[in-house]
Coordinates of C-alpha atoms in Angstrom, one line a residue:
M11 CA -36.6 -6.6 -17.1
D12 CA -34.9 -9.9 -16.1
I13 CA -33.3 -10.5 -13.0
A14 CA -29.6 -10.0 -14.0
Q15 CA -30.6 -6.5 -15.2
R16 CA -32.5 -5.4 -12.1
Y17 CA -29.6 -6.5 -10.1
I18 CA -26.8 -5.0 -12.2
R19 CA -28.9 -1.7 -12.3
L20 CA -29.4 -1.6 -8.5
A21 CA -25.7 -2.3 -8.0
H22 CA -24.9 0.7 -10.2
A23 CA -27.7 2.9 -8.1
I24 CA -25.9 2.0 -4.8
D25 CA -22.4 2.8 -6.2
A26 CA -23.8 6.3 -7.2
H27 CA -24.0 6.8 -3.3
S28 CA -21.1 4.7 -2.2
E29 CA -18.5 5.0 -4.8
G30 CA -16.6 1.6 -5.1
F31 CA -19.3 -0.8 -4.3
V32 CA -19.1 -1.9 -7.9
D33 CA -15.6 -3.2 -8.2
G34 CA -15.7 -4.2 -11.8
Y35 CA -18.3 -4.4 -14.6
G36 CA -18.1 -5.8 -18.1
G37 CA -21.7 -5.7 -19.3
P38 CA -24.2 -3.7 -21.2
A39 CA -23.3 -0.1 -20.6
E40 CA -27.0 1.1 -20.6
W41 CA -27.4 -1.0 -17.3
A42 CA -24.5 1.0 -15.7
D43 CA -27.0 3.8 -14.7
R44 CA -25.4 5.8 -11.7
T45 CA -28.0 8.5 -11.6
P46 CA -28.3 9.3 -7.9
R47 CA -31.7 7.9 -6.5
D48 CA -33.2 8.2 -3.0
P49 CA -31.8 5.9 -0.6
A50 CA -35.3 4.7 0.7
A51 CA -36.2 3.8 -2.8
L52 CA -33.3 1.8 -3.2
K53 CA -33.9 0.0 0.0
A54 CA -37.4 -0.9 -1.3
E55 CA -35.9 -2.0 -4.5
A56 CA -33.6 -4.2 -2.6
E57 CA -36.4 -5.7 -0.7
A58 CA -38.4 -6.5 -4.0
L59 CA -35.2 -7.9 -5.7
I60 CA -34.8 -10.4 -2.7
D61 CA -38.4 -11.6 -3.2
E62 CA -37.8 -11.9 -7.0
V63 CA -34.7 -14.1 -6.4
G64 CA -36.8 -16.6 -4.6
G65 CA -38.5 -17.7 -8.2
V66 CA -35.1 -18.3 -9.6
E67 CA -35.0 -21.8 -10.9
D68 CA -31.5 -23.0 -10.7
E69 CA -30.6 -23.6 -7.1
A70 CA -26.9 -22.3 -7.3
R71 CA -27.8 -19.2 -9.1
R72 CA -30.8 -18.7 -6.7
A73 CA -28.3 -19.2 -3.7
F74 CA -25.9 -16.7 -5.1
L75 CA -28.4 -14.2 -5.7
L76 CA -30.2 -14.3 -2.6
V77 CA -27.0 -13.5 -0.4
Q78 CA -25.9 -11.1 -2.9
A79 CA -29.1 -9.3 -2.7
R80 CA -29.5 -9.3 1.0
A81 CA -25.8 -7.5 1.2
M82 CA -27.3 -4.8 -1.3
H83 CA -30.3 -4.4 1.2
T84 CA -27.7 -4.0 4.1
M85 CA -25.9 -1.2 2.0
T86 CA -29.2 0.6 1.5
R87 CA -29.8 0.4 5.3
R88 CA -26.7 2.0 5.7
L89 CA -27.4 4.7 2.8
T90 CA -30.7 5.5 4.6
G91 CA -29.0 6.3 8.0
S92 CA -30.4 3.3 9.8
P93 CA -28.4 2.1 13.0
L94 CA -26.0 -0.7 11.8
P95 CA -23.6 -2.0 14.4
Y96 CA -20.2 -3.0 13.2
A97 CA -21.0 -6.9 13.9
E98 CA -24.2 -6.7 12.0
E99 CA -22.8 -4.8 9.0
A100 CA -20.1 -7.5 8.5
R101 CA -22.8 -10.2 8.8
G102 CA -25.4 -8.4 6.5
L103 CA -22.6 -7.5 3.7
Y104 CA -20.4 -10.5 3.9
D105 CA -22.5 -13.3 5.6
I106 CA -19.6 -13.8 8.2
A107 CA -19.4 -13.2 12.0
V108 CA -16.4 -11.0 13.0
P109 CA -13.7 -12.9 14.8
V110 CA -12.2 -11.7 18.0
A111 CA -8.6 -12.3 18.1
D112 CA -7.0 -14.3 21.1
R113 CA -4.4 -12.1 22.6
A114 CA -2.7 -14.8 24.1
A115 CA -2.2 -16.5 21.0
L116 CA -1.0 -13.3 19.4
D117 CA 1.5 -12.8 22.1
A118 CA 2.8 -16.8 21.6
A119 CA 3.1 -16.1 17.8
L120 CA 5.2 -13.1 18.7
R121 CA 7.6 -15.0 20.7
D122 CA 7.7 -17.6 17.8
L123 CA 8.7 -14.7 15.4
D124 CA 11.2 -13.4 17.9
A125 CA 13.1 -16.8 18.1
A126 CA 12.7 -17.1 14.1
L127 CA 14.2 -13.8 13.1
P128 CA 18.0 -13.8 12.8
G129 CA 20.5 -11.0 14.0
A130 CA 20.8 -8.7 16.8
G131 CA 18.7 -6.1 18.3
T132 CA 15.0 -5.7 19.2
L133 CA 12.4 -7.6 17.2
P134 CA 11.1 -4.6 15.2
E135 CA 15.0 -3.8 14.5
R136 CA 15.6 -7.2 13.1
D137 CA 12.5 -7.4 11.3
A138 CA 13.2 -4.0 9.4
A139 CA 17.0 -4.9 8.7
L140 CA 15.7 -8.2 6.9
R141 CA 13.1 -6.6 5.1
G142 CA 15.5 -3.9 4.0
R143 CA 17.8 -6.4 2.5
L144 CA 15.0 -8.0 0.5
A145 CA 13.4 -5.2 -1.3
V146 CA 13.3 -5.0 -5.1
R147 CA 14.2 -1.9 -6.6
E148 CA 11.1 0.0 -8.0
A149 CA 12.9 0.2 -11.4
D150 CA 13.3 -3.4 -11.5
L151 CA 9.7 -4.7 -10.3
L152 CA 8.0 -5.1 -13.6
R153 CA 11.1 -6.9 -14.9
V154 CA 11.1 -9.3 -11.9
C155 CA 7.3 -9.8 -12.0
A156 CA 7.4 -10.8 -15.8
P157 CA 8.9 -14.2 -15.2
I158 CA 6.7 -14.9 -12.0
L159 CA 3.6 -14.3 -13.7
D160 CA 4.4 -16.4 -16.8
E161 CA 5.5 -19.3 -14.2
L162 CA 2.0 -18.9 -12.5
R163 CA 0.0 -18.6 -15.5
R164 CA 1.6 -21.9 -17.2
R165 CA 0.7 -23.8 -13.9
T166 CA -2.6 -22.5 -13.6
R167 CA -3.3 -23.4 -17.2
E168 CA -2.1 -26.9 -16.8
R169 CA -4.0 -27.3 -13.5
F170 CA -7.2 -25.7 -14.0
G171 CA -7.4 -24.3 -17.4
L172 CA -7.8 -20.7 -18.6
P173 CA -10.5 -19.3 -21.2
E174 CA -9.2 -18.5 -24.4
G175 CA -8.4 -14.8 -24.7
E176 CA -7.9 -13.9 -21.2
N177 CA -5.3 -11.4 -20.4
F178 CA -4.0 -8.6 -18.0
R179 CA -2.1 -5.4 -17.8
I180 CA 0.2 -4.6 -14.8
G181 CA 1.3 -1.1 -13.5
L182 CA 3.0 0.5 -10.6
V183 CA 0.9 3.2 -8.6
R184 CA 1.4 5.2 -5.4
D185 CA -0.8 6.7 -2.7
R186 CA -3.2 3.5 -2.4
P187 CA -4.3 2.0 1.0
W188 CA -3.5 -1.3 -0.4
S189 CA -0.5 -3.2 -1.6
G190 CA -2.0 -4.9 -4.8
Y191 CA -5.2 -4.6 -6.5
N192 CA -7.0 -6.5 -9.5
W193 CA -9.4 -4.2 -11.4
P194 CA -11.9 -6.8 -13.5
L195 CA -12.3 -4.8 -16.9
G196 CA -14.8 -7.5 -18.4
D197 CA -13.9 -9.3 -21.9
L198 CA -11.7 -11.6 -19.9
Q199 CA -9.3 -8.5 -19.1
S200 CA -7.9 -7.3 -15.8
L201 CA -5.7 -4.5 -14.6
I202 CA -3.1 -5.5 -11.9
E203 CA -1.6 -2.8 -9.9
I204 CA 1.3 -2.8 -7.4
N205 CA 1.6 0.1 -4.7
T206 CA 5.1 1.3 -4.4
D207 CA 4.4 3.5 -1.3
L208 CA 6.3 0.7 0.7
P209 CA 9.2 -1.5 -0.2
V210 CA 8.0 -4.5 -2.0
L211 CA 9.7 -7.5 -1.0
L212 CA 10.7 -10.3 -3.3
P213 CA 9.6 -13.1 -1.2
A214 CA 6.2 -11.5 -1.1
L215 CA 5.8 -11.3 -4.9
P216 CA 4.8 -14.9 -5.8
D217 CA 2.1 -14.6 -3.3
L218 CA 1.0 -11.2 -4.3
L219 CA 1.1 -12.1 -8.2
A220 CA -0.9 -15.3 -7.4
H221 CA -3.5 -13.4 -5.5
E222 CA -4.1 -10.7 -8.2
G223 CA -3.6 -12.9 -11.0
Y224 CA -3.1 -16.5 -11.5
P225 CA -4.8 -18.4 -10.2
G226 CA -6.5 -15.7 -8.1
H227 CA -8.5 -12.8 -8.7
H228 CA -7.7 -12.5 -12.4
T229 CA -8.4 -16.3 -13.1
E230 CA -11.6 -16.3 -11.0
H231 CA -12.9 -13.2 -12.8
A232 CA -12.2 -14.5 -16.6
T233 CA -13.2 -18.1 -15.8
K234 CA -16.4 -17.1 -14.4
E235 CA -17.1 -14.7 -17.0
A236 CA -16.4 -17.3 -19.6
R237 CA -18.4 -20.0 -17.9
L238 CA -21.2 -18.2 -16.2
V239 CA -21.9 -15.2 -18.3
R240 CA -21.1 -16.4 -21.9
E241 CA -22.1 -20.0 -21.6
Q242 CA -25.0 -19.9 -19.4
G243 CA -26.1 -16.4 -19.6
W244 CA -26.0 -15.5 -15.8
R245 CA -25.1 -11.8 -16.6
E246 CA -25.1 -10.9 -13.2
H247 CA -21.5 -12.3 -13.0
S248 CA -20.6 -9.6 -15.3
V249 CA -20.3 -7.2 -12.4
Q250 CA -18.1 -7.6 -9.1
L251 CA -19.6 -6.1 -5.8
L252 CA -17.0 -4.9 -3.2
G253 CA -19.5 -5.2 -0.4
A254 CA -21.1 -8.6 -0.7
P255 CA -20.6 -12.4 0.2
E256 CA -18.8 -13.2 -3.3
C257 CA -15.7 -11.3 -1.8
V258 CA -15.1 -13.7 1.0
V259 CA -15.2 -16.6 -1.5
S260 CA -12.9 -14.5 -3.9
E261 CA -10.4 -13.3 -1.2
G262 CA -10.3 -16.8 0.2
V263 CA -9.5 -18.1 -3.5
A264 CA -6.8 -15.3 -3.9
V265 CA -5.4 -16.0 -0.2
N266 CA -4.8 -19.6 -1.1
A267 CA -3.8 -19.2 -4.9
L268 CA -0.2 -19.8 -4.5
R269 CA -0.4 -22.9 -2.9
A270 CA -3.0 -24.2 -5.3
V271 CA -0.3 -24.4 -8.1
M272 CA 3.1 -24.5 -6.0
D273 CA 3.9 -26.1 -2.6
E274 CA 6.0 -24.5 0.2
A275 CA 9.5 -26.3 -0.8
E276 CA 8.7 -25.2 -4.7
V277 CA 8.3 -21.8 -3.6
E278 CA 11.4 -21.6 -1.4
A279 CA 13.5 -23.3 -4.1
W280 CA 12.1 -20.8 -6.7
L281 CA 13.0 -17.8 -4.4
T282 CA 16.4 -18.9 -3.3
G283 CA 17.3 -20.0 -7.0
D284 CA 16.2 -18.4 -10.2
L285 CA 14.5 -15.4 -8.4
A286 CA 17.5 -14.7 -6.1
A287 CA 19.7 -14.9 -9.0
L288 CA 17.4 -12.5 -11.1
T289 CA 17.3 -10.0 -8.4
G290 CA 20.9 -10.5 -6.9
L291 CA 19.5 -10.8 -3.5
D292 CA 21.1 -13.3 -0.9
P293 CA 19.2 -16.8 -0.7
E294 CA 20.3 -16.9 2.9
D295 CA 18.2 -13.8 3.6
L296 CA 15.3 -15.2 1.8
R297 CA 15.5 -18.4 3.8
A298 CA 15.4 -16.5 7.0
F299 CA 12.5 -14.4 5.8
L300 CA 10.6 -17.4 4.7
A301 CA 11.2 -19.3 8.1
A302 CA 10.1 -16.1 9.9
E303 CA 6.8 -15.9 7.8
R304 CA 5.9 -19.5 8.8
A305 CA 6.0 -18.0 12.6
R306 CA 4.2 -14.8 11.6
R307 CA 1.0 -16.9 10.5
G308 CA -0.2 -16.7 14.0
L309 CA -0.4 -13.0 13.5
G310 CA -2.5 -13.2 10.3
G311 CA -5.6 -11.8 11.9
V312 CA -4.0 -8.5 13.3
S313 CA -5.5 -6.3 10.8
G314 CA -8.8 -7.5 11.4
E315 CA -8.6 -7.1 15.1
A316 CA -7.5 -3.6 14.5
A317 CA -10.5 -2.8 12.4
R318 CA -12.7 -4.3 15.2
M319 CA -11.1 -2.4 17.9
L320 CA -11.7 0.8 15.6
H321 CA -15.1 0.4 14.5
G322 CA -16.6 -2.0 16.8
E323 CA -15.1 -0.8 20.1
G324 CA -14.6 2.7 19.5
A325 CA -10.9 2.7 20.2
G326 CA -8.8 5.7 19.5
E327 CA -6.4 5.9 16.7
A328 CA -3.4 5.9 19.0
E329 CA -4.5 2.7 20.8
V330 CA -5.0 1.1 17.1
L331 CA -1.9 2.0 15.8
D332 CA 0.0 0.9 19.0
F333 CA -1.6 -2.6 18.5
I334 CA -0.7 -2.7 14.7
R335 CA 3.0 -1.6 15.6
T336 CA 3.3 -4.5 18.1
Y337 CA 1.3 -7.4 16.8
A338 CA 2.1 -6.8 12.9
V339 CA 5.9 -5.9 14.1
A340 CA 5.2 -3.0 11.7
S341 CA 7.2 0.4 11.4
E342 CA 5.3 3.7 11.8
E343 CA 4.8 3.9 8.3
R344 CA 3.5 0.2 7.8
A345 CA 1.2 0.8 10.7
R346 CA -0.3 3.9 9.4
Q347 CA -0.8 2.2 5.8
T348 CA -2.9 -0.6 7.8
L349 CA -4.7 2.0 9.7
R350 CA -5.6 4.1 6.3
F351 CA -6.8 0.8 4.5
I352 CA -9.4 -0.1 7.6
R353 CA -10.6 3.4 7.7
V354 CA -11.7 3.3 4.0
P355 CA -15.7 3.0 4.2
N356 CA -15.8 0.0 1.7
M357 CA -13.0 -1.7 3.6
R358 CA -13.9 -1.3 7.2
S359 CA -15.6 -4.6 7.4
Y360 CA -14.3 -6.2 4.0
I361 CA -10.9 -6.7 6.0
F362 CA -12.5 -9.8 7.4
T363 CA -12.9 -11.4 4.0
Y364 CA -9.2 -12.2 3.9
S365 CA -9.0 -14.4 7.1
V366 CA -12.3 -15.7 7.3
G367 CA -12.6 -16.4 3.6
G368 CA -8.9 -17.8 3.6
D369 CA -9.7 -20.3 6.2
L370 CA -13.0 -21.5 4.7
V371 CA -11.3 -22.0 1.3
R372 CA -8.2 -23.5 2.9
R373 CA -10.2 -26.1 4.8
Y374 CA -12.5 -26.6 1.7
T375 CA -9.5 -27.3 -0.7
Q376 CA -7.8 -29.6 2.0
Q377 CA -11.1 -31.6 2.1
E378 CA -11.7 -31.6 -1.8
G379 CA -8.4 -31.1 -3.3
R380 CA -7.9 -29.6 -6.7
A381 CA -11.3 -30.2 -7.8
G382 CA -12.7 -28.1 -4.8
F383 CA -10.5 -25.2 -5.9
A384 CA -11.2 -25.6 -9.5
R385 CA -15.2 -25.5 -8.4
L386 CA -14.4 -22.2 -6.6
L387 CA -13.0 -20.6 -9.9
T388 CA -16.2 -21.6 -11.9
E389 CA -19.2 -21.8 -9.8
P390 CA -21.0 -19.3 -7.6
V391 CA -20.4 -20.7 -4.4
T392 CA -21.6 -18.9 -1.1
P393 CA -19.8 -18.6 2.2
G394 CA -22.5 -20.5 3.9
E395 CA -22.2 -23.3 1.5
L396 CA -18.3 -23.3 2.4
R397 CA -19.4 -23.6 5.9
A398 CA -21.8 -26.3 5.6
A399 CA -19.2 -28.2 3.5
V400 CA -16.5 -27.9 6.0
G401 CA -18.7 -28.5 9.1

């Protein structure tokens, strides 16, 4: 049995105990055996896989498989009931340290947001009023998404290339803990889903669709399938794992996807021009929202800090909700949606892949430019490699 087959079989065996660990799979069906097996046996198998990875000749392939196999070992430790503190879980699964938010910096960001938001009333009232004016009707969402995806696809093809035959489907869903999701389907295909539990705002759509589609998750998965699986025969890349270091790079790519194909001025011109005309929304409201979003960047770690409070410090639900309401300037409904996300077992430490991965990829691509982003779409780069590259 070659190493890719052992890796994929172990991934599915873990998924039988922790559903969702395998996020997508496009390899041989017979390798996707989810017959439940003893967690202790899976832990021993993960240890054996780590040893076997040391014999892989290609350095990049070996580095990727090693951190992934270590994450599998961490998962099997959790399945066997071994004590696993929250910070150690995040290190073991994602090869990252859990960041601790600077409350003084969060307070300063709140003041900046308060100054940026127009209108009268409290900060939450003004934020809610502006959001209410920028929501896209659910019946119009797919119509509005179509030209956004077309433009993002065109720019991605021009800047980074796309594998022949890649494609996606898009749909609307409800009752999910996330706002959008890309499901890798194999054969260069994806399913993009947008959750409509909460209003979907027009100014959020370009980033959301770049994140899930072009040049984000769909582009990365399809490109790596074409380059690594089909061309090089590294079939371990036919499976995507939700609890492994690859997620840090993948979410980092997705967080920075829109900026890889469009600068801020272009996004603003697009939103306040063609997209405002398409939806009938007021360009001035869109400009006000974008100005507020620039101030809101300092609040980007709020969800992660809420997760650290909940799982790392044992804070109660009421305290965590109050923190989210305050620092995310969130309604009760939005705050509870965030809480729901960070309570999902496979998401409780995943939440940091967005902030930590986003920062690593931003710094790396600032340093390496377009070629750096292209490398992350095509090669198996680890979080440790990115940390070493940016210093």
